Amino acid sequence: MSAPLTGLARRFVFDGIIDEETARNASNEAKRANIPLVAYIVNNGLAKAPQIAQASSLEFGVPLFDLDALNLAVMPEKSIGEKLVRKHQVLPLFKRGNRLFLAVADPTNITAMDEIKFATGLNAEPVLVEQDKLSRAIDAYLETQEQPLGGMDLDGDLEDIDIDTGDNKPEASSDAGEDDAPIVKYVNKMLLDAIKGGSSDVHFEPYEHAYRIRFRTDGILHEVSRPSVKLAAKFSARLKVMAQLDISERRVPQDGRIKMKLSKTKSIDFRVNTLPTLWGEKIVLRILDSSSAKMGIDALGYDPDQKQLYMDALAQPQGMILVTGPTGSGKTVSLYTGINILNTPERNISTAEDPVEINLEGVNQVNVSTRVGLDFSAALKAFLRQDPDVVMVGEIRDLDTASIAVKAAQTGHLVLSTLHTNSAPETLTRLRNMGVPSFNIATSVSLIIAQRLARRLCSECKEELKVPNEVLKEEGFTDEQIATGFTLYHPKGCPKCKGGYRGRVGVYEVVKVTPELQEQIMNDASSLEIARTAQKLGFRNLRQSALRKVIEGMTSLEDANRITKD
């Protein structure tokens, strides 16, 4: 005859959460695996974590706390070592006098309370939480702790990752700390984590009493670690050695490049910039993944009609394609995608960039350098003597560059470039304001693409959102769209995403310069007049394109407002 169930197992059966046989087997297996009963039940999907937490709270009279409401920034630092946190699956919440309140999923673990009391000298008080939320919160807590190297496990071959600057410059002075293995491993781990997480930038930032590392993921900065501020100089030195910068120069900004070889066939480039700040050098690394330029036009988020306009313009032997938008809106990827489509043995393609971000086989890429007199206009003049078919200019910044680009587009060359304007119509007036004659603009520019990047909703956790029709109309949805009906979604957040979003999708305004628009350009029409004509011709503006992405369930109305609403 089996022994009667006791404690939590009996309570779970009494509440109808699990049956007696399952409870008995779970108790035996948990003891055999030397893990808490609650963890075994939740991890094996025998019951839902909220049900288990509610029953445990009633059984032992321990308060139940929702960890989703927890702010990691206000938690007590260094109160318990990582070993104890991992071993007993506990999380320090806050201190009151000589009492330390701990989040636990299993209140029967008296051994944990005793060990922590002995280690800290404080009376340990349990606060009940859900098992699955506790596991996630522990991981997040340990990543943000200000321990010598963020409390992370740096074992493995992180030190052996091949760093190649792509030139033959001599190694920097050894006082940069390059042989400091923990720093080397830690920096490599940060860069690898950023790559794995799909981040676009990594920020290393010193302050008076703190040092933080942030990743820009899906266009939003997230803090990922807070190592000791005492290591600021070592981080700076290590990154500057990797980028072949002058480690003794801390008074002026520097630019460099890192190539990280992950395998024989895979490497990632980083563009590095240092900036002297009040408390040390802030260093930002832009991740340049060459695979992003080879995704193909279908992966960028163009609507079918917009894609066709872009492809038609690329197929023309001459003319100018302009891509506009703020920094970080994906202009480079759009340009490189077009260059990849054009990159065939029959074409001579040259690009002038500041700096070259992604290396493309078969394309003649030039790094402009104003220090030696090689600016965009000088590079363009040289290109035109090199029998080009396609020319890409990283950015049109002045009249000289704009004039040469226009001349190239009028004399049998296809020119691709970028401008920093907010919309397609404003691009035309910006060229005119630079001093380019209206006739030259009308006869050279063939296509303008204005773009933004919206965060893509996580398909695992996005939730339906009910919005009144009056509000939809105010937001810009048409009567036809509202009458047809569609489902709005908003972000929730889950372990697989960042705040309900995962990845990004392009939002575009693609305008072909038609005879009607050419006439308006020749008449020096304003950007508002050009925009009205573009609307009549059926070209969607950025707001309309963003709302289409909302209707398709790709992004939320909230994020569409973030990138397009005035």
Coordinates of C-alpha atoms in Angstrom, one line a residue:
M1 CA 0.0 0.0 0.0
S2 CA 1.4 3.4 -1.0
A3 CA 2.1 6.0 1.6
P4 CA -0.4 8.9 1.7
L5 CA 0.5 12.1 0.0
T6 CA 1.7 15.0 2.1
G7 CA 2.3 18.8 1.8
L8 CA 2.1 20.4 -1.6
A9 CA 1.4 17.2 -3.5
R10 CA -1.7 16.6 -1.4
R11 CA -2.9 20.1 -1.9
F12 CA -2.6 19.9 -5.7
V13 CA -4.7 16.7 -5.7
F14 CA -7.2 18.3 -3.3
D15 CA -7.6 21.3 -5.6
G16 CA -8.0 19.1 -8.6
I17 CA -4.9 20.5 -10.3
I18 CA -3.4 17.0 -10.9
D19 CA -4.7 13.5 -10.1
E20 CA -3.2 11.4 -7.3
E21 CA -1.2 9.0 -9.5
T22 CA 0.4 11.9 -11.3
A23 CA 1.2 13.7 -8.0
R24 CA 2.8 10.5 -6.6
N25 CA 4.9 9.9 -9.7
A26 CA 5.9 13.6 -9.8
S27 CA 7.0 13.5 -6.2
N28 CA 9.1 10.4 -6.7
E29 CA 10.7 11.8 -9.9
A30 CA 11.4 15.2 -8.4
K31 CA 13.2 13.5 -5.4
R32 CA 15.2 11.3 -7.8
A33 CA 16.3 14.3 -9.9
N34 CA 16.9 16.4 -6.8
I35 CA 14.8 19.3 -7.9
P36 CA 11.8 21.0 -6.3
L37 CA 8.4 19.4 -6.9
V38 CA 6.9 22.6 -8.2
A39 CA 9.7 23.0 -10.8
Y40 CA 9.2 19.4 -11.9
I41 CA 5.5 19.8 -12.4
V42 CA 5.7 23.1 -14.3
N43 CA 8.7 22.1 -16.4
N44 CA 7.1 18.9 -17.5
G45 CA 3.8 20.6 -18.3
L46 CA 1.8 18.6 -15.8
A47 CA 0.0 21.8 -14.6
K48 CA -0.1 25.5 -15.3
A49 CA 2.3 27.7 -13.2
P50 CA -0.5 30.1 -12.0
Q51 CA -2.6 27.2 -10.7
I52 CA 0.4 25.8 -8.8
A53 CA 1.3 29.2 -7.3
Q54 CA -2.3 29.8 -6.1
A55 CA -2.5 26.4 -4.4
S56 CA 0.9 26.8 -2.8
S57 CA 0.0 30.3 -1.5
L58 CA -3.2 28.9 0.1
E59 CA -1.5 25.9 1.6
F60 CA 1.3 27.8 3.4
G61 CA -0.2 31.2 3.8
V62 CA 2.6 32.8 1.9
P63 CA 1.8 36.0 -0.1
L64 CA 1.6 35.6 -3.9
F65 CA 3.6 38.2 -6.0
D66 CA 3.4 38.9 -9.8
L67 CA 7.0 39.0 -11.1
D68 CA 5.9 40.8 -14.3
A69 CA 5.5 43.9 -12.1
L70 CA 9.1 43.7 -11.0
N71 CA 11.6 46.4 -11.8
L72 CA 15.1 44.9 -11.9
A73 CA 16.7 48.3 -11.4
V74 CA 15.5 48.6 -7.8
M75 CA 16.4 45.1 -6.7
P76 CA 19.2 44.7 -4.1
E77 CA 22.5 44.3 -5.8
K78 CA 25.1 41.7 -4.7
S79 CA 22.9 40.4 -1.9
I80 CA 23.2 36.8 -3.0
G81 CA 25.9 35.1 -5.1
E82 CA 24.9 33.6 -8.5
K83 CA 25.7 30.1 -7.2
L84 CA 23.0 30.3 -4.5
V85 CA 20.5 31.9 -6.8
R86 CA 21.0 29.1 -9.4
K87 CA 21.1 26.3 -6.9
H88 CA 17.9 27.2 -5.0
Q89 CA 16.0 29.1 -7.7
V90 CA 15.4 32.1 -5.5
L91 CA 15.5 35.8 -6.4
P92 CA 16.2 38.7 -3.9
L93 CA 13.3 41.2 -4.2
F94 CA 14.0 43.8 -1.5
K95 CA 15.5 44.4 2.0
R96 CA 13.7 45.7 5.1
G97 CA 16.0 46.2 8.0
N98 CA 17.6 42.8 8.6
R99 CA 15.1 40.9 6.5
L100 CA 15.7 39.9 2.9
F101 CA 12.5 39.0 0.9
L102 CA 13.1 36.3 -1.6
A103 CA 10.9 35.2 -4.6
V104 CA 10.4 31.4 -4.5
A105 CA 8.2 29.0 -6.3
D106 CA 8.5 26.3 -3.7
P107 CA 7.9 27.5 -0.1
T108 CA 8.9 24.1 1.3
N109 CA 12.5 24.6 0.5
I110 CA 13.6 25.4 4.1
T111 CA 17.2 24.5 3.3
A112 CA 17.5 27.4 0.9
M113 CA 16.3 29.9 3.5
D114 CA 18.8 28.6 6.0
E115 CA 21.8 28.7 3.6
I116 CA 20.9 32.2 2.4
K117 CA 20.5 33.4 6.1
F118 CA 24.0 32.0 6.8
A119 CA 25.5 33.6 3.7
T120 CA 24.0 37.0 4.1
G121 CA 23.4 37.4 7.8
L122 CA 19.9 38.4 7.1
N123 CA 16.6 36.7 7.9
A124 CA 15.2 35.2 4.7
E125 CA 11.5 35.7 4.1
P126 CA 9.8 33.8 1.2
V127 CA 7.4 35.5 -1.3
L128 CA 5.6 33.1 -3.6
V129 CA 5.8 33.5 -7.4
E130 CA 5.1 31.5 -10.5
Q131 CA 7.8 29.0 -11.5
D132 CA 8.1 30.0 -15.2
K133 CA 8.2 33.7 -14.4
L134 CA 10.9 33.1 -11.7
S135 CA 13.2 31.2 -14.2
R136 CA 13.0 34.1 -16.7
A137 CA 13.5 36.8 -14.0
I138 CA 16.5 35.0 -12.5
D139 CA 18.2 35.0 -16.0
A140 CA 17.5 38.7 -16.4
Y141 CA 18.6 39.6 -12.9
L142 CA 22.0 37.8 -13.2
E143 CA 22.6 39.5 -16.6
T144 CA 22.2 43.0 -15.1
Q145 CA 24.1 42.5 -11.9
E146 CA 27.1 44.8 -11.4
Q147 CA 29.6 42.0 -10.8
P148 CA 33.2 42.1 -12.1
L149 CA 32.0 40.9 -15.5
G150 CA 28.3 41.0 -15.3
G151 CA 28.0 37.6 -13.5
M152 CA 28.3 35.7 -16.8
D153 CA 29.8 32.4 -17.5
L154 CA 32.8 33.1 -19.7
D155 CA 34.0 29.6 -20.1
G156 CA 34.5 28.1 -23.6
D157 CA 36.4 29.2 -26.7
L158 CA 35.3 32.8 -26.7
E159 CA 38.9 34.0 -26.5
D160 CA 39.8 32.1 -29.7
I161 CA 37.4 33.9 -32.1
D162 CA 39.4 35.2 -35.0
I163 CA 39.5 39.0 -35.2
D164 CA 40.7 40.4 -38.5
T165 CA 40.9 44.1 -39.4
G166 CA 41.4 43.3 -43.1
D167 CA 44.7 45.2 -43.4
N168 CA 48.3 44.8 -42.5
K169 CA 48.5 47.4 -39.8
P170 CA 50.8 46.5 -36.9
E171 CA 49.3 45.3 -33.6
A172 CA 48.6 48.1 -31.1
S173 CA 50.7 48.3 -27.9
S174 CA 50.3 45.4 -25.6
D175 CA 49.3 47.7 -22.7
A176 CA 45.8 47.7 -24.1
G177 CA 45.0 44.6 -22.1
E178 CA 44.6 42.3 -25.0
D179 CA 46.1 39.4 -22.9
D180 CA 43.5 40.0 -20.2
A181 CA 41.5 36.8 -20.9
P182 CA 38.3 37.7 -19.0
I183 CA 38.0 41.0 -20.8
V184 CA 38.7 39.4 -24.1
K185 CA 36.1 36.7 -23.5
Y186 CA 33.5 39.2 -22.2
V187 CA 33.8 41.6 -25.1
N188 CA 33.6 38.6 -27.6
K189 CA 30.5 37.3 -25.7
M190 CA 28.8 40.7 -25.9
L191 CA 29.4 40.9 -29.7
L192 CA 28.2 37.3 -30.2
D193 CA 25.1 38.0 -28.1
A194 CA 24.3 41.0 -30.2
I195 CA 24.7 39.0 -33.5
K196 CA 22.5 36.2 -32.2
G197 CA 19.9 38.6 -31.0
G198 CA 19.7 40.3 -34.4
S199 CA 20.9 43.7 -33.0
S200 CA 22.1 46.5 -35.3
D201 CA 24.3 48.4 -32.8
V202 CA 26.2 47.8 -29.6
H203 CA 26.8 50.7 -27.1
F204 CA 29.5 50.7 -24.5
E205 CA 28.9 53.7 -22.2
P206 CA 30.8 55.0 -19.2
Y207 CA 29.3 57.1 -16.5
E208 CA 30.5 58.5 -13.2
H209 CA 29.3 55.6 -11.0
A210 CA 28.2 53.0 -13.6
Y211 CA 29.0 51.4 -16.9
R212 CA 26.3 50.0 -19.1
I213 CA 26.1 48.0 -22.4
R214 CA 23.1 48.4 -24.6
F215 CA 22.0 46.7 -27.8
R216 CA 19.7 48.3 -30.4
T217 CA 17.3 45.5 -31.4
D218 CA 14.4 46.1 -33.8
G219 CA 15.2 49.9 -33.7
I220 CA 14.9 50.2 -29.8
L221 CA 17.8 50.3 -27.3
H222 CA 17.8 47.7 -24.5
E223 CA 20.2 47.6 -21.6
V224 CA 21.8 44.1 -21.4
S225 CA 24.6 44.4 -18.9
R226 CA 26.1 46.6 -16.2
P227 CA 29.7 45.6 -15.6
S228 CA 31.8 47.4 -13.0
V229 CA 32.7 51.0 -13.9
K230 CA 36.3 50.2 -12.9
L231 CA 36.6 48.2 -16.1
A232 CA 35.7 51.1 -18.4
A233 CA 39.3 51.7 -19.5
K234 CA 39.9 48.0 -20.2
F235 CA 36.8 47.8 -22.4
S236 CA 37.9 50.9 -24.3
A237 CA 41.4 49.6 -24.8
R238 CA 40.2 46.1 -25.9
L239 CA 37.8 47.4 -28.4
K240 CA 40.3 49.9 -29.8
V241 CA 42.9 47.1 -30.2
M242 CA 40.4 45.0 -32.1
A243 CA 39.6 48.0 -34.4
Q244 CA 43.3 48.9 -34.9
L245 CA 42.8 52.4 -33.3
D246 CA 45.3 54.5 -31.4
I247 CA 44.8 53.4 -27.7
S248 CA 46.8 56.4 -26.4
E249 CA 44.5 58.9 -28.1
R250 CA 41.5 59.6 -25.8
R251 CA 40.8 63.3 -26.7
V252 CA 39.3 63.0 -30.2
P253 CA 36.8 60.7 -31.9
Q254 CA 38.2 57.8 -33.9
D255 CA 36.7 55.5 -36.6
G256 CA 37.7 51.9 -37.2
R257 CA 36.5 48.5 -38.3
I258 CA 36.5 45.0 -36.9
K259 CA 36.0 41.7 -38.8
M260 CA 34.9 38.8 -36.6
K261 CA 35.3 35.4 -38.3
L262 CA 32.8 33.1 -36.8
S263 CA 33.7 30.2 -39.1
K264 CA 35.5 29.5 -42.3
T265 CA 32.5 30.7 -44.3
K266 CA 30.8 33.2 -42.0
S267 CA 32.2 36.6 -40.8
I268 CA 30.6 39.7 -39.4
D269 CA 32.0 43.3 -39.9
F270 CA 31.6 46.0 -37.2
R271 CA 32.0 49.7 -37.9
V272 CA 33.5 51.2 -34.7
N273 CA 33.4 54.8 -33.5
T274 CA 34.8 56.2 -30.3
L275 CA 33.6 59.4 -28.6
P276 CA 35.3 61.2 -25.7
T277 CA 32.7 61.9 -23.0
L278 CA 32.8 63.3 -19.5
W279 CA 33.6 60.0 -17.9
G280 CA 35.5 58.2 -20.6
E281 CA 35.2 57.0 -24.1
K282 CA 31.8 55.9 -25.4
I283 CA 32.2 53.3 -28.1
V284 CA 29.4 52.3 -30.5
L285 CA 29.7 49.4 -32.9
R286 CA 27.4 49.1 -36.0
I287 CA 26.9 45.5 -37.0
L288 CA 27.3 45.0 -40.7
D289 CA 26.0 41.6 -41.8
S290 CA 26.7 41.1 -45.5
S291 CA 23.8 38.5 -45.6
S292 CA 21.3 41.4 -45.0
A293 CA 22.2 42.7 -48.5
K294 CA 21.5 39.4 -50.0
M295 CA 18.1 38.7 -48.6
G296 CA 16.4 39.6 -51.8
I297 CA 13.8 42.2 -52.5
D298 CA 10.9 40.0 -51.4
A299 CA 12.2 40.0 -47.8
L300 CA 12.2 43.8 -47.5
G301 CA 8.5 44.3 -47.2
Y302 CA 7.7 46.1 -50.4
D303 CA 4.1 45.8 -51.6
P304 CA 3.8 44.1 -55.0
D305 CA 3.1 47.4 -56.9
Q306 CA 6.0 49.1 -55.1
K307 CA 8.4 46.3 -55.8
Q308 CA 7.5 46.4 -59.5
L309 CA 8.2 50.2 -59.6
Y310 CA 11.6 49.6 -58.1
M311 CA 12.4 46.7 -60.4
D312 CA 11.3 48.7 -63.5
A313 CA 13.6 51.6 -62.5
L314 CA 16.5 49.2 -62.0
A315 CA 16.0 47.8 -65.4
Q316 CA 16.4 51.2 -67.0
P317 CA 19.8 52.0 -68.6
Q318 CA 19.9 55.5 -67.2
G319 CA 18.2 57.7 -64.6
M320 CA 18.5 58.4 -60.9
I321 CA 17.0 56.3 -58.1
L322 CA 16.9 58.1 -54.7
V323 CA 16.3 56.4 -51.4
T324 CA 15.4 58.8 -48.5
G325 CA 14.8 58.5 -44.8
P326 CA 16.4 59.2 -41.4
T327 CA 19.4 57.4 -40.1
G328 CA 18.6 53.7 -39.3
S329 CA 15.7 53.5 -41.6
G330 CA 17.2 50.8 -43.8
K331 CA 18.3 52.9 -46.8
T332 CA 21.6 51.0 -47.1
V333 CA 19.9 47.6 -47.3
S334 CA 17.5 48.9 -50.0
L335 CA 20.4 50.3 -52.1
Y336 CA 22.6 47.1 -51.7
T337 CA 19.6 45.0 -52.6
G338 CA 19.3 47.0 -55.8
I339 CA 23.0 46.8 -56.5
N340 CA 22.9 43.0 -56.0
I341 CA 20.1 42.7 -58.6
L342 CA 22.3 44.7 -61.0
N343 CA 25.5 42.9 -60.2
T344 CA 26.2 40.8 -63.3
P345 CA 29.4 40.3 -65.3
E346 CA 28.0 42.5 -68.1
R347 CA 27.9 45.6 -65.9
N348 CA 30.6 47.9 -64.5
I349 CA 29.4 49.0 -61.0
S350 CA 31.2 51.5 -58.9
T351 CA 30.2 52.9 -55.4
A352 CA 31.4 55.7 -53.3
E353 CA 30.6 55.3 -49.6
D354 CA 31.4 56.8 -46.3
P355 CA 32.4 54.3 -45.2
V356 CA 31.9 51.0 -47.2
E357 CA 29.6 49.1 -44.9
I358 CA 29.2 45.7 -46.7
N359 CA 31.7 44.2 -49.1
L360 CA 30.2 43.0 -52.4
E361 CA 32.0 40.7 -54.8
G362 CA 32.1 42.2 -58.3
V363 CA 31.4 45.8 -57.2
N364 CA 34.1 48.4 -57.2
Q365 CA 33.7 50.1 -53.8
V366 CA 35.5 53.2 -52.7
N367 CA 35.8 54.6 -49.2
V368 CA 35.6 58.4 -49.4
S369 CA 38.1 60.4 -47.3
T370 CA 37.8 64.1 -47.0
R371 CA 41.1 64.2 -45.2
V372 CA 42.9 63.3 -48.5
G373 CA 40.5 65.2 -50.8
L374 CA 38.6 62.1 -51.9
D375 CA 35.0 63.3 -51.3
F376 CA 31.8 62.1 -53.1
S377 CA 32.2 64.6 -55.9
A378 CA 35.8 63.6 -56.5
A379 CA 34.9 59.9 -56.5
L380 CA 32.0 60.6 -58.9
K381 CA 34.3 62.5 -61.4
A382 CA 36.7 59.6 -61.4
F383 CA 33.9 57.0 -61.9
L384 CA 32.7 58.8 -65.0
R385 CA 36.2 58.2 -66.6
Q386 CA 36.0 54.5 -65.7
D387 CA 33.4 53.5 -68.3
P388 CA 30.6 52.9 -65.7
D389 CA 27.2 51.4 -66.2
V390 CA 25.9 51.8 -62.6
V391 CA 27.1 54.3 -60.0
M392 CA 26.1 54.4 -56.4
V393 CA 26.8 57.5 -54.2
G394 CA 26.4 57.0 -50.5
E395 CA 24.8 60.3 -50.0
I396 CA 24.2 63.5 -51.9
R397 CA 25.3 66.2 -49.5
D398 CA 26.1 69.3 -51.6
L399 CA 25.5 70.9 -55.0
D400 CA 28.7 69.7 -56.5
T401 CA 27.9 66.1 -55.8
A402 CA 24.2 66.5 -56.9
S403 CA 25.3 68.2 -60.2
I404 CA 27.7 65.4 -61.1
A405 CA 25.1 62.8 -60.2
V406 CA 22.5 64.5 -62.3
K407 CA 24.9 64.8 -65.2
A408 CA 25.7 61.1 -64.9
A409 CA 22.0 60.1 -64.9
Q410 CA 21.5 62.2 -68.1
T411 CA 24.4 60.8 -70.0
G412 CA 23.5 57.1 -70.1
H413 CA 24.3 55.9 -66.5
L414 CA 22.1 54.5 -63.8
V415 CA 22.7 56.4 -60.5
L416 CA 21.6 55.3 -57.0
S417 CA 22.0 57.5 -54.0
T418 CA 20.4 58.6 -50.7
L419 CA 19.2 61.9 -49.3
H420 CA 18.1 62.8 -45.7
T421 CA 14.5 63.9 -46.2
N422 CA 11.2 62.8 -44.7
S423 CA 9.2 62.0 -47.8
A424 CA 9.5 61.5 -51.6
P425 CA 8.0 64.9 -52.5
E426 CA 10.4 66.7 -50.1
T427 CA 13.3 65.0 -51.9
L428 CA 12.6 66.9 -55.1
T429 CA 12.3 70.3 -53.4
R430 CA 15.5 69.5 -51.4
L431 CA 17.5 69.1 -54.7
R432 CA 16.0 72.3 -55.9
N433 CA 17.0 74.1 -52.7
M434 CA 20.6 72.7 -53.1
G435 CA 20.7 74.6 -56.4
V436 CA 20.0 71.9 -59.0
P437 CA 18.0 73.5 -61.8
S438 CA 14.4 72.2 -62.0
F439 CA 14.9 71.0 -65.6
N440 CA 17.8 68.8 -64.6
I441 CA 15.7 67.3 -61.7
A442 CA 12.7 66.6 -63.9
T443 CA 14.8 64.9 -66.6
S444 CA 17.2 62.9 -64.4
V445 CA 15.3 61.6 -61.3
S446 CA 13.2 58.5 -62.3
L447 CA 12.2 57.0 -58.9
I448 CA 12.1 58.1 -55.2
I449 CA 11.8 55.7 -52.3
A450 CA 11.1 57.1 -48.8
Q451 CA 11.2 54.5 -46.1
R452 CA 11.0 53.7 -42.4
L453 CA 11.3 50.4 -40.4
A454 CA 8.4 49.2 -38.3
R455 CA 8.7 46.6 -35.6
R456 CA 7.2 43.3 -36.6
L457 CA 4.7 41.8 -34.2
C458 CA 5.7 38.5 -32.6
S459 CA 3.5 35.8 -34.1
E460 CA 3.6 33.8 -30.9
C461 CA 2.0 36.3 -28.6
K462 CA 0.3 39.1 -30.5
E463 CA -3.2 39.8 -29.2
E464 CA -6.3 41.1 -30.9
L465 CA -7.3 44.7 -30.2
K466 CA -10.8 46.1 -30.4
V467 CA -10.9 49.7 -31.7
P468 CA -14.1 51.7 -32.4
N469 CA -14.6 52.7 -36.1
E470 CA -14.6 56.4 -35.2
V471 CA -11.0 56.0 -33.9
L472 CA -10.0 54.0 -37.0
K473 CA -11.2 56.8 -39.2
E474 CA -9.3 59.4 -37.2
E475 CA -6.1 57.3 -37.5
G476 CA -6.4 57.4 -41.3
F477 CA -8.1 54.2 -42.3
T478 CA -10.4 54.6 -45.3
D479 CA -14.2 53.9 -45.2
E480 CA -13.6 51.1 -47.6
Q481 CA -11.0 49.5 -45.4
I482 CA -13.2 49.8 -42.3
A483 CA -16.2 48.4 -44.1
T484 CA -14.3 45.4 -45.4
G485 CA -13.2 44.6 -41.9
F486 CA -9.8 43.6 -40.5
T487 CA -8.3 42.6 -37.2
L488 CA -5.9 44.9 -35.3
Y489 CA -3.3 43.4 -33.0
H490 CA -1.1 44.8 -30.3
P491 CA 2.1 43.5 -28.6
K492 CA 1.9 41.4 -25.4
G493 CA 5.5 40.0 -24.9
C494 CA 6.8 36.5 -24.4
P495 CA 10.1 34.7 -23.9
K496 CA 10.6 34.5 -27.7
C497 CA 10.5 38.3 -28.3
K498 CA 11.3 41.7 -27.1
G499 CA 8.2 43.4 -25.7
G500 CA 5.9 41.8 -28.2
Y501 CA 8.0 42.5 -31.3
R502 CA 10.5 40.3 -33.2
G503 CA 12.2 41.6 -36.3
R504 CA 11.4 44.6 -38.5
V505 CA 9.5 45.2 -41.8
G506 CA 10.0 48.1 -44.2
V507 CA 7.3 50.7 -44.8
Y508 CA 7.7 52.5 -48.1
E509 CA 6.6 55.4 -50.2
V510 CA 7.6 54.7 -53.8
V511 CA 7.0 57.5 -56.3
K512 CA 7.8 57.2 -60.0
V513 CA 8.5 60.6 -61.6
T514 CA 5.7 60.6 -64.2
P515 CA 5.1 63.3 -66.9
E516 CA 2.6 65.0 -64.6
L517 CA 5.2 65.2 -61.8
Q518 CA 7.8 66.4 -64.2
E519 CA 5.6 69.3 -65.2
Q520 CA 5.1 70.2 -61.6
I521 CA 8.8 70.1 -61.0
M522 CA 9.5 72.3 -64.0
N523 CA 6.9 74.8 -62.6
D524 CA 8.7 74.8 -59.2
A525 CA 5.7 73.4 -57.3
S526 CA 6.0 73.0 -53.6
S527 CA 6.4 69.6 -51.9
L528 CA 2.7 69.8 -50.8
E529 CA 1.5 70.2 -54.3
I530 CA 3.7 67.4 -55.6
A531 CA 2.4 65.2 -52.7
R532 CA -1.2 65.9 -53.8
T533 CA -0.4 65.0 -57.4
A534 CA 1.4 61.8 -56.3
Q535 CA -1.8 60.8 -54.3
K536 CA -4.0 61.4 -57.3
L537 CA -1.7 59.2 -59.4
G538 CA -2.1 56.4 -56.8
F539 CA 1.3 56.5 -55.1
R540 CA 0.8 55.7 -51.3
N541 CA 2.5 57.9 -48.8
L542 CA 4.3 56.5 -45.8
R543 CA 1.3 56.8 -43.5
Q544 CA -0.9 54.8 -45.9
S545 CA 1.7 52.1 -46.4
A546 CA 2.1 51.8 -42.6
L547 CA -1.6 51.4 -42.1
R548 CA -1.6 48.6 -44.7
K549 CA 1.0 46.8 -42.6
V550 CA -1.3 47.2 -39.6
I551 CA -4.2 45.7 -41.6
E552 CA -2.0 42.8 -42.6
G553 CA -1.2 42.1 -39.0
M554 CA 2.5 42.7 -39.5
T555 CA 2.8 45.6 -37.0
S556 CA 0.7 47.4 -34.4
L557 CA -1.1 50.7 -34.8
E558 CA 1.1 52.0 -32.0
D559 CA 4.3 51.3 -33.9
A560 CA 2.8 52.7 -37.1
N561 CA 2.1 55.9 -35.2
R562 CA 5.7 55.9 -33.8
I563 CA 7.3 56.0 -37.3
T564 CA 4.8 57.9 -39.4
K565 CA 2.3 60.0 -37.4
D566 CA 3.0 63.8 -37.4

